mmCIF file of C-alpha atoms in Angstrom:
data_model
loop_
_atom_site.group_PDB
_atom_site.id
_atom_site.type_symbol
_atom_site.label_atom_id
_atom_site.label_comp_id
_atom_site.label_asym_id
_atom_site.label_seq_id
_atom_site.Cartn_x
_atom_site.Cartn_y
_atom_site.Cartn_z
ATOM 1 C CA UNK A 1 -130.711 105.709 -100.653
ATOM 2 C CA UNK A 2 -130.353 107.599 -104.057
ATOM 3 C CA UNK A 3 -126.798 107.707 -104.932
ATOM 4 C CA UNK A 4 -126.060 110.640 -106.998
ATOM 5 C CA UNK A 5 -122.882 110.806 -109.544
ATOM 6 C CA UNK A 6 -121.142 114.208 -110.255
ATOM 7 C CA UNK A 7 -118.669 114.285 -113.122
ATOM 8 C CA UNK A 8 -115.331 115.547 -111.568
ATOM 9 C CA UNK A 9 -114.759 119.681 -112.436
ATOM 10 C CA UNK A 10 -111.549 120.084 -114.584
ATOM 11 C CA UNK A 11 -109.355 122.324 -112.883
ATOM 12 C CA UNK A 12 -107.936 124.582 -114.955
ATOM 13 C CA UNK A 13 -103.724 125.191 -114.105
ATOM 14 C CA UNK A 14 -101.840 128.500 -114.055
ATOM 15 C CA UNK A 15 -100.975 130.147 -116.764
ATOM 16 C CA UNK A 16 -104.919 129.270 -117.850
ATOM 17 C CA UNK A 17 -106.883 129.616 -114.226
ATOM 18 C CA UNK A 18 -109.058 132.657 -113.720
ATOM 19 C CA UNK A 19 -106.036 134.353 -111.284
ATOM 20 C CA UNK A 20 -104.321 134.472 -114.238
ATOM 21 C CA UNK A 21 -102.566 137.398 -116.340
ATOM 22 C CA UNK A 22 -104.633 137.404 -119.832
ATOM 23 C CA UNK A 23 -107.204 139.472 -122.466
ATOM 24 C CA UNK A 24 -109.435 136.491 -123.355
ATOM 25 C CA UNK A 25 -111.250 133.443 -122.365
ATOM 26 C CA UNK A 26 -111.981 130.505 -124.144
ATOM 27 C CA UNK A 27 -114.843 128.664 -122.870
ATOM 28 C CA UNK A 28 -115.112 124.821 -123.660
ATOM 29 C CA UNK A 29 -118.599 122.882 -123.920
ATOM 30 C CA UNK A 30 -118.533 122.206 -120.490
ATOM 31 C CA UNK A 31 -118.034 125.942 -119.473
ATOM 32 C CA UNK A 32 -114.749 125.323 -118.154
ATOM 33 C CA UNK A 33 -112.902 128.336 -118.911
ATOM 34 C CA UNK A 34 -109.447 129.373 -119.835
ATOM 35 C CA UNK A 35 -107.614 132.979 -119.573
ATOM 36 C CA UNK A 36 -104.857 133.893 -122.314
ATOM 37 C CA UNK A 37 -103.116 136.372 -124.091
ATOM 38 C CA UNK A 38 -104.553 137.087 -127.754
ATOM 39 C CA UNK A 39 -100.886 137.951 -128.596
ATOM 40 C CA UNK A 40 -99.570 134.200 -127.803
ATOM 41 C CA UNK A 41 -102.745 132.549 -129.279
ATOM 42 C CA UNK A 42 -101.907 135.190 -132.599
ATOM 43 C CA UNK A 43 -98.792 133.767 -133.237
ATOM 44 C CA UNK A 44 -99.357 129.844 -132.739
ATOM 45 C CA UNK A 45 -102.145 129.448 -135.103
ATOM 46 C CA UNK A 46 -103.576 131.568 -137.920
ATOM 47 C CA UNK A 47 -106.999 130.477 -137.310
ATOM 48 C CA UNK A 48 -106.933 132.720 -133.917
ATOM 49 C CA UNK A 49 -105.138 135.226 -135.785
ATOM 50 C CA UNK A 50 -108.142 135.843 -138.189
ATOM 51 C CA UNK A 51 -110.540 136.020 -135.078
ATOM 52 C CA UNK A 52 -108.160 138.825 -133.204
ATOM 53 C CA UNK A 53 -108.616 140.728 -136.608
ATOM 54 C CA UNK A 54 -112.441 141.221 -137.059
ATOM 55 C CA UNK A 55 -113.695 143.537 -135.373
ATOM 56 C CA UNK A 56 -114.810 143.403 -131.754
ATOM 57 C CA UNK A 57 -118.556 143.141 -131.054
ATOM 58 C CA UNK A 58 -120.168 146.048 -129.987
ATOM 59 C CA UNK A 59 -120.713 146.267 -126.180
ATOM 60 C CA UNK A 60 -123.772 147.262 -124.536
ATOM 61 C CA UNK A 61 -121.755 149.005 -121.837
ATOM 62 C CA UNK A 62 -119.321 151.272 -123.563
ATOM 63 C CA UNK A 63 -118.008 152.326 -120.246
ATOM 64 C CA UNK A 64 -117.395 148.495 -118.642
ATOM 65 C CA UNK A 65 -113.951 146.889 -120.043
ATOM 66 C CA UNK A 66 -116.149 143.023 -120.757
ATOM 67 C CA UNK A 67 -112.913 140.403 -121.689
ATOM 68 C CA UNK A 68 -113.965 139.209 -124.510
ATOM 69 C CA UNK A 69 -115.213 135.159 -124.649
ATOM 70 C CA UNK A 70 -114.410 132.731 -127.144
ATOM 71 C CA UNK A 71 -116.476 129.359 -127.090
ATOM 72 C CA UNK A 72 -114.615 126.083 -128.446
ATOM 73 C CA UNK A 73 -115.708 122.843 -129.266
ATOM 74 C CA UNK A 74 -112.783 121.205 -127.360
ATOM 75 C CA UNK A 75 -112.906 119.544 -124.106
ATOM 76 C CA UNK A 76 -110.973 120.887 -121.037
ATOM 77 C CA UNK A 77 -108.375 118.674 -121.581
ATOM 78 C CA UNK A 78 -107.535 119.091 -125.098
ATOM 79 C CA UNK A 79 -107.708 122.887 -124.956
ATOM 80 C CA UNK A 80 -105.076 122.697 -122.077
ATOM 81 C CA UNK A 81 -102.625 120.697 -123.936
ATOM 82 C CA UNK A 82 -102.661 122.873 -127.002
ATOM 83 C CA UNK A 83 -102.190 126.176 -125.271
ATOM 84 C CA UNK A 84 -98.917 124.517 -123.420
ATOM 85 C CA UNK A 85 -97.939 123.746 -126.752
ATOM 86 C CA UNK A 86 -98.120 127.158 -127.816
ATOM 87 C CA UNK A 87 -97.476 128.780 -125.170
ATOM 88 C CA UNK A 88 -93.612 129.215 -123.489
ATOM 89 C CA UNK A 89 -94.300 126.757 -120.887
ATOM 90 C CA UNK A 90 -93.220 123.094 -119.881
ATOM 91 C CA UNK A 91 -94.572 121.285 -122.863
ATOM 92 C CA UNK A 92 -97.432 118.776 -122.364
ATOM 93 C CA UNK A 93 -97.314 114.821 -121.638
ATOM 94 C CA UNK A 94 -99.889 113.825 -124.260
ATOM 95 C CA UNK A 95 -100.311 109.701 -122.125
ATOM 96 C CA UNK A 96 -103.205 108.153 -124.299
ATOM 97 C CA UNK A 97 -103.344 107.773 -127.872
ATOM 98 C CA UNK A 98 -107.032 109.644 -127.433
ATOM 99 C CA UNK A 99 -105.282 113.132 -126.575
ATOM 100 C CA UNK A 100 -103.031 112.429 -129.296
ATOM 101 C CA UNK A 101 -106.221 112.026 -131.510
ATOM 102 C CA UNK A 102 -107.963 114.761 -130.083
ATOM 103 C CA UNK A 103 -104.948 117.113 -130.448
ATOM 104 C CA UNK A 104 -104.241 115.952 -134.009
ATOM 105 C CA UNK A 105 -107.745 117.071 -134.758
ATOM 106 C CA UNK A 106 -107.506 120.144 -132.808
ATOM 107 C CA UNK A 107 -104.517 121.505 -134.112
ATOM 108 C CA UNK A 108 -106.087 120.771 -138.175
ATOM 109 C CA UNK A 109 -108.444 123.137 -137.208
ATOM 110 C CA UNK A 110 -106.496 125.789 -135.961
ATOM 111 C CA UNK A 111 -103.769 125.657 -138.011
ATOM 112 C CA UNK A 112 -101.487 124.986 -135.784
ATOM 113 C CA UNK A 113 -97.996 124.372 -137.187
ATOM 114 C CA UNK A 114 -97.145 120.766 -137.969
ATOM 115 C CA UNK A 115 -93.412 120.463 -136.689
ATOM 116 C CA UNK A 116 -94.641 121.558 -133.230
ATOM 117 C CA UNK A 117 -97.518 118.472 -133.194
ATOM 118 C CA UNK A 118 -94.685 116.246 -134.173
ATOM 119 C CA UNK A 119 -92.808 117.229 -131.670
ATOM 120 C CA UNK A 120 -94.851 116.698 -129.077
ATOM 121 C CA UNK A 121 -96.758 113.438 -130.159
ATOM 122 C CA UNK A 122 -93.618 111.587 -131.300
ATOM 123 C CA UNK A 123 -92.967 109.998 -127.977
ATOM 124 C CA UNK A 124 -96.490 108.978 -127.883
ATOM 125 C CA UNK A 125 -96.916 107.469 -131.367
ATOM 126 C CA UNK A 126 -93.305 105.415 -130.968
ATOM 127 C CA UNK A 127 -94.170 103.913 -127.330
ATOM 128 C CA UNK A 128 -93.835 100.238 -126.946
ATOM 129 C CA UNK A 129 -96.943 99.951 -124.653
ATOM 130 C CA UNK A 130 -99.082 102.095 -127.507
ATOM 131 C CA UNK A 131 -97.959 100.165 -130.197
ATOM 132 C CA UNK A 132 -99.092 96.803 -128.571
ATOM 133 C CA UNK A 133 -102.099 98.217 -127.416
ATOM 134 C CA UNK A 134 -103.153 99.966 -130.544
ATOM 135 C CA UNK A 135 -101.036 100.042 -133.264
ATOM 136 C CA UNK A 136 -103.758 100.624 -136.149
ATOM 137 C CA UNK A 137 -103.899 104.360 -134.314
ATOM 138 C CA UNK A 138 -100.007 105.095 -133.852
ATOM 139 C CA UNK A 139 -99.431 103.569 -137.781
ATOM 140 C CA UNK A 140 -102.463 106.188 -138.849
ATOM 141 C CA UNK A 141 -101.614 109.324 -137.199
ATOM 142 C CA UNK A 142 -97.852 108.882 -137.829
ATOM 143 C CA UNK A 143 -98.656 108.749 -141.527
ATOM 144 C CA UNK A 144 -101.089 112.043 -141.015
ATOM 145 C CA UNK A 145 -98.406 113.872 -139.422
ATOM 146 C CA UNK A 146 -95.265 112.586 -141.652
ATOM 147 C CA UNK A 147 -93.636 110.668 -139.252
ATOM 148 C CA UNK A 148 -91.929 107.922 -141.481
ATOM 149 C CA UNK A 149 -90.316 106.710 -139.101
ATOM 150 C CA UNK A 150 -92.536 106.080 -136.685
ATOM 151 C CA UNK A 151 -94.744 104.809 -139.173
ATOM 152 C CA UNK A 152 -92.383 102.134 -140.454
ATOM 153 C CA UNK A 153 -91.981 100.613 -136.614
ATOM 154 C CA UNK A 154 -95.889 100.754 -136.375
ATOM 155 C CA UNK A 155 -96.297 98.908 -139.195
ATOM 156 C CA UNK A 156 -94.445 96.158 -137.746
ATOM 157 C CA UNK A 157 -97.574 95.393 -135.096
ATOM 158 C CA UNK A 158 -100.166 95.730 -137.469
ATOM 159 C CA UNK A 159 -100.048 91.879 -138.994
ATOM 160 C CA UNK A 160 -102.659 90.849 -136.813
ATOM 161 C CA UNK A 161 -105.498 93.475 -138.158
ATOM 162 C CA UNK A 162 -107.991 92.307 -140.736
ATOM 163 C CA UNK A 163 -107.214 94.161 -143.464
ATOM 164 C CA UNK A 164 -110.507 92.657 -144.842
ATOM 165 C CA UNK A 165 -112.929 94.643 -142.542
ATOM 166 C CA UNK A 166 -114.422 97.813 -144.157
ATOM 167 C CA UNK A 167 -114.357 99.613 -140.603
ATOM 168 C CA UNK A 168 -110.421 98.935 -140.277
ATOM 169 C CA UNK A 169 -110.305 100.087 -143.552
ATOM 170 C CA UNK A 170 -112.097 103.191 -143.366
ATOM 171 C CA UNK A 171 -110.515 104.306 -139.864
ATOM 172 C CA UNK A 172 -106.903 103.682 -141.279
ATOM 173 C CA UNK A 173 -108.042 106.005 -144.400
ATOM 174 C CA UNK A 174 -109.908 108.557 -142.587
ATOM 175 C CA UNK A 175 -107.367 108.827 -139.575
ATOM 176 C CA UNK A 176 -104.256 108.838 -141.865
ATOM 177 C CA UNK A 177 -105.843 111.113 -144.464
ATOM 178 C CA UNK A 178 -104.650 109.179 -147.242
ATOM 179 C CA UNK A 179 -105.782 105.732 -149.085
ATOM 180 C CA UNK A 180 -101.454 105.010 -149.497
ATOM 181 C CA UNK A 181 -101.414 104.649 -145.733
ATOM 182 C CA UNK A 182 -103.869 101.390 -146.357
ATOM 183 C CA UNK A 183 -102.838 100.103 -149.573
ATOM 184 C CA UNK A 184 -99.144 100.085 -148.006
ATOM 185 C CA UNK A 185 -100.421 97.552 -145.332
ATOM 186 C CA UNK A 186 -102.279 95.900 -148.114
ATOM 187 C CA UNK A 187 -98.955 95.430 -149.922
ATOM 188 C CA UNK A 188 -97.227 94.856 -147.004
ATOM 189 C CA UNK A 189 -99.956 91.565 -146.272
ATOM 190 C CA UNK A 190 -99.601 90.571 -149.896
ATOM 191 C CA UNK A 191 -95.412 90.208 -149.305
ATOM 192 C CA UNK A 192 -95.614 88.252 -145.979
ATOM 193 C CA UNK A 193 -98.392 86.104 -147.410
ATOM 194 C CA UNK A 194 -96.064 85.315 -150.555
ATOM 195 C CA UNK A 195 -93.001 84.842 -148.353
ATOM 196 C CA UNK A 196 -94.295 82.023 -146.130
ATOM 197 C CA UNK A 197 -94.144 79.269 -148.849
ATOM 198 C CA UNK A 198 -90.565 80.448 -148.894
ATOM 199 C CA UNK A 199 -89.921 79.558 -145.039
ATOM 200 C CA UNK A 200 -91.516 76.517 -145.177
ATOM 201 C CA UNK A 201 -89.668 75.034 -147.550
ATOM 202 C CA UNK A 202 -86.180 75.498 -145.928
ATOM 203 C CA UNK A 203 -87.593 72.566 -143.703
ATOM 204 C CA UNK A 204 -88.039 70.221 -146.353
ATOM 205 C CA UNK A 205 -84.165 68.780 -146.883
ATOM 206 C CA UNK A 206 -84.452 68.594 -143.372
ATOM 207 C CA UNK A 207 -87.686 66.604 -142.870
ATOM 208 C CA UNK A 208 -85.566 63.966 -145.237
ATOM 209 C CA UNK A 209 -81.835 64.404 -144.062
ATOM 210 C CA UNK A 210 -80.462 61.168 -142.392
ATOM 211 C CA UNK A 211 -80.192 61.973 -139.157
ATOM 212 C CA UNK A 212 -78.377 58.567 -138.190
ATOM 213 C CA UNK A 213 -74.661 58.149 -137.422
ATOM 214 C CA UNK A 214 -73.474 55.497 -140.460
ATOM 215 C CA UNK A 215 -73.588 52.585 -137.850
ATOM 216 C CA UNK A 216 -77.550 53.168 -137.683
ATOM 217 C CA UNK A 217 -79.960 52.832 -139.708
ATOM 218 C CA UNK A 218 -81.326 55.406 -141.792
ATOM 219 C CA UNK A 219 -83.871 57.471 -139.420
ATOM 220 C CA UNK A 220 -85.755 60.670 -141.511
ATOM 221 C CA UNK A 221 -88.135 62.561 -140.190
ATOM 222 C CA UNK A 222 -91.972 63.326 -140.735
ATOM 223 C CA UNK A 223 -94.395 67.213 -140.705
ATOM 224 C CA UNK A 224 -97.691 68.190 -139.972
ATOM 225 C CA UNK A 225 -99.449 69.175 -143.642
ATOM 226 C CA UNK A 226 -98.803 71.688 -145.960
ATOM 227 C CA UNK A 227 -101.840 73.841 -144.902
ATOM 228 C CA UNK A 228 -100.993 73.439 -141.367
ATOM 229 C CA UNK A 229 -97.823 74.379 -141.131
ATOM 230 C CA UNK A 230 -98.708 77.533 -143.147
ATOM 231 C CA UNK A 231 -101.467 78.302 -140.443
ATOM 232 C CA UNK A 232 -99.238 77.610 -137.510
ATOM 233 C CA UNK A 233 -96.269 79.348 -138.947
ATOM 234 C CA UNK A 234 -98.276 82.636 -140.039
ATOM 235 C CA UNK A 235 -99.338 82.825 -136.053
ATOM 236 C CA UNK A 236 -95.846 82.676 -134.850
ATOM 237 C CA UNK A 237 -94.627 85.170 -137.391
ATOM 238 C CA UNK A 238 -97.097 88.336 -135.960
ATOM 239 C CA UNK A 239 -94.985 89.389 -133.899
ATOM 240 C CA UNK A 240 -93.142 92.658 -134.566
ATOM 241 C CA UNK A 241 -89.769 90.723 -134.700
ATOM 242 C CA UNK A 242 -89.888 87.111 -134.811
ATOM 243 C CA UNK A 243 -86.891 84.554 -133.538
ATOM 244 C CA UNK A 244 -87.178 81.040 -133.845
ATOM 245 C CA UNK A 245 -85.718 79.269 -131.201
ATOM 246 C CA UNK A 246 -87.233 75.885 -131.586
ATOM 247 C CA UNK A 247 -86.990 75.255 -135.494
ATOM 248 C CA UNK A 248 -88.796 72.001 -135.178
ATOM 249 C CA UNK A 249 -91.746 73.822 -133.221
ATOM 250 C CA UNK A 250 -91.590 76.715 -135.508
ATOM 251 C CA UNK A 251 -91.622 75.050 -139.199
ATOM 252 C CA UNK A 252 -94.595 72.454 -138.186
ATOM 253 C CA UNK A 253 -92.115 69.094 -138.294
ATOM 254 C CA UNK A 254 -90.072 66.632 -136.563
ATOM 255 C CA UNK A 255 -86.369 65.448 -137.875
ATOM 256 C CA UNK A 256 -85.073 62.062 -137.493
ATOM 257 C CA UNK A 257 -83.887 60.799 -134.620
ATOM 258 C CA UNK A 258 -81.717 57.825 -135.129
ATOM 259 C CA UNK A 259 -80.648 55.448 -132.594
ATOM 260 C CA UNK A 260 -81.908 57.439 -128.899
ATOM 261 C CA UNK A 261 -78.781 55.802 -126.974
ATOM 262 C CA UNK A 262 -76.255 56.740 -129.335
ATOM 263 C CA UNK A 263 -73.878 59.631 -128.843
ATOM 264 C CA UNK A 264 -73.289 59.932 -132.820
ATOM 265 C CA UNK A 265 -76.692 59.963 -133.519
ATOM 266 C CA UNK A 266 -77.764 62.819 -130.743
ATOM 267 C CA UNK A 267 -74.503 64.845 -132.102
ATOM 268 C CA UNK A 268 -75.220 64.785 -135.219
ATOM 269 C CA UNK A 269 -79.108 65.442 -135.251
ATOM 270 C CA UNK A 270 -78.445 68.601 -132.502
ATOM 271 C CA UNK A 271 -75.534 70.149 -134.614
ATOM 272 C CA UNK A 272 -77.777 69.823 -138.005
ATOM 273 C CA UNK A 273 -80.452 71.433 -136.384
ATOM 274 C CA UNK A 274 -78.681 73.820 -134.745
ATOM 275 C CA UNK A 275 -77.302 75.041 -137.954
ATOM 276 C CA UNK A 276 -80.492 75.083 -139.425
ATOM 277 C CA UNK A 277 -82.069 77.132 -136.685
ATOM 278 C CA UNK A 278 -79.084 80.081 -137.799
ATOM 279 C CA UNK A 279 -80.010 79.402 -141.166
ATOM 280 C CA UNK A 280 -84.084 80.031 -140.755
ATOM 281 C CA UNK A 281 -83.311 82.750 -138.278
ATOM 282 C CA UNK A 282 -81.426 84.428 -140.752
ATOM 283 C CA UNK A 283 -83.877 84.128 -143.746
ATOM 284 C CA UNK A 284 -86.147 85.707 -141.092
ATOM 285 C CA UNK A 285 -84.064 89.024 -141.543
ATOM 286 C CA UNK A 286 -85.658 89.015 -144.972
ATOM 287 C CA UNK A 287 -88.872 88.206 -143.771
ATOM 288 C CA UNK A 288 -91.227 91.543 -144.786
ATOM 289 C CA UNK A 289 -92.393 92.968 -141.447
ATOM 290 C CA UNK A 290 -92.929 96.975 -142.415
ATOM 291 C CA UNK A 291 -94.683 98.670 -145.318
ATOM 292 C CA UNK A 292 -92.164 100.065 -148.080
ATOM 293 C CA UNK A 293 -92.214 102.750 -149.896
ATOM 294 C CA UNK A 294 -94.132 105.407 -147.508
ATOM 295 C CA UNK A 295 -95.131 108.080 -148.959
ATOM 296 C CA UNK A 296 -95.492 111.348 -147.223
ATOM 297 C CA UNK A 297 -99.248 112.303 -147.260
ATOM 298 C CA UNK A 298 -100.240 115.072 -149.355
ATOM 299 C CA UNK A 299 -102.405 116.352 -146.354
ATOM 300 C CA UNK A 300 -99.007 117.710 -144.606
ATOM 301 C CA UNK A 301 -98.091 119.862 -147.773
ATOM 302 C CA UNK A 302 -101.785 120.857 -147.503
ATOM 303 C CA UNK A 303 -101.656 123.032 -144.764
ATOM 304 C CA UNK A 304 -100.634 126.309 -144.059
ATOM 305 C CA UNK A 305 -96.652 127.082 -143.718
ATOM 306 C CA UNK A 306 -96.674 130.426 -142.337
ATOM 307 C CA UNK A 307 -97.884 129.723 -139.139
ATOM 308 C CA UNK A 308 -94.792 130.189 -136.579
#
């Protein structure tokens, strides 16, 4: 039996459907096609605007009203979600980062006016699940559309990318629209990278404090190397916002331990390292884990204003 595969027909909603009121179609690749008033399309972007102005093709028919037919590059479902942005309608849920992309792209072209794509991405580009799932994306089309904000809490999930790799590199340039947008990850890599030495060696009066009561004797205690702390302790610290809960675990070493039966002894070791654990989770406040310094990206200034 040959199976055969259809891909599933878009179905265009209302306002856009063929039942609908409008004076043009715009036709995607696919031929799906949507109906809508020049007038709305006129107003939301001045790349439409300078279509409505040329002059109308001549028809063959004089005497047969032909709507006329605009064909887009688009696909179905990023042509619907820009006309509900420009049109008076509930405004689209833009789910996947790959809309967002899509739109982005989409509304460049048509001039589309940039408070109303940051309006209606924002949700997207600051969502917990699409920063852990790709947070290269949300940091680069936050910086494209001026979002500081958003790009200062994406910046936070981006330790784990290789800054290294040419293609990371080039995607963060070409989707931000700006070489700042990498450079302040660069810098931001550089910081943490100088900063660890600095964490590690908060544990070092503690690897040889005396963790005895003064009728034992003296018990200090012993780490893992130098290199492997830094390795372990660069791992635990990707996280957006790191806590350290077990600051033995955390730093790479083991305190003293005294005598094991003795009340004094436990005491004392459990309240210094308790203390400590306050202290190293407060250095952690410190700890660089966004980019400083953004920079809004010349590419927002570069398109046009007067677009309502």
């Amino acid at each position: 039996m040959t199976e055969s595969t259809t891909a599933t027909k878009f179905i265009v909603p209302p306002p856009f459907d063929s039942e609908s009121a409008g004076d043009c179609i715009l036709r995607a690749p696919d031929g799906t096609e949507f109906k809508v008033f020049k007038a709305i399309l006129y107003v939301g972007s001045t790349i439409f605007r300078d279509m409505f102005d040329m002059p109308p093709a001549a028809q063959e028919n004089k005497d047969e009203a032909i709507m006329p037919t605009i064909s887009v590059e688009e696909d179905p479902e990023t042509m619907q979600t820009l006309l509900q942005m420009l049109y008076p309608v509930e405004p689209p849920s833009v789910k996947s980062l790959s809309l967002a992309w899509k739109l982005v792209t989409a509304c460049d072209k048509y001039f589309v006016n940039n408070e109303k794509v940051r309006l209606h991405l924002k949700e997207t580009l600051r969502n917990s699940q699409s920063l852990k799932e790709d947070p290269l994306t949300c940091y680069s089309l936050s910086w494209r559309l001026g979002l500081e904000e958003e790009v200062i809490a994406a910046s936070r999930y981006t330790h784990s990318v290789d800054l290294s790799n040419n293609a990371v590199a080039q995607k963060i340039v070409s989707t931000s629209g700006s070489l700042e947008a990498f450079a302040r990850l660069w810098d931001l890599k550089f910081r943490r990278e100088k900063a660890l030495d600095r964490i590690l060696a908060l544990a070092q009066t503690k690897i040889n404090r005396d963790m005895a009561c003064r009728n034992h004797p003296t018990a200090t205690g012993s780490a893992k190397d130098h290199s492997t702390r830094k390795d372990d302790l660069r791992l635990a610290l990707l996280v957006p916002s790191p806590v350290c809960s077990d600051v033995e675990i955390f730093l790479g070493f083991q305190a003293g331990k005294g005598n094991p039966t003795c009340s004094d002894c436990r005491y004392k070791r459990s309240h210094i390292l308790e203390e400590f654990r306050g202290e190293v989770n407060e250095a952690l406040t410190t700890y660089p884990q966004a980019i400083q310094g953004y920079v809004t990206p010349s590419f927002c200034s570069m398109r046009r204003k007067d677009t309502n």
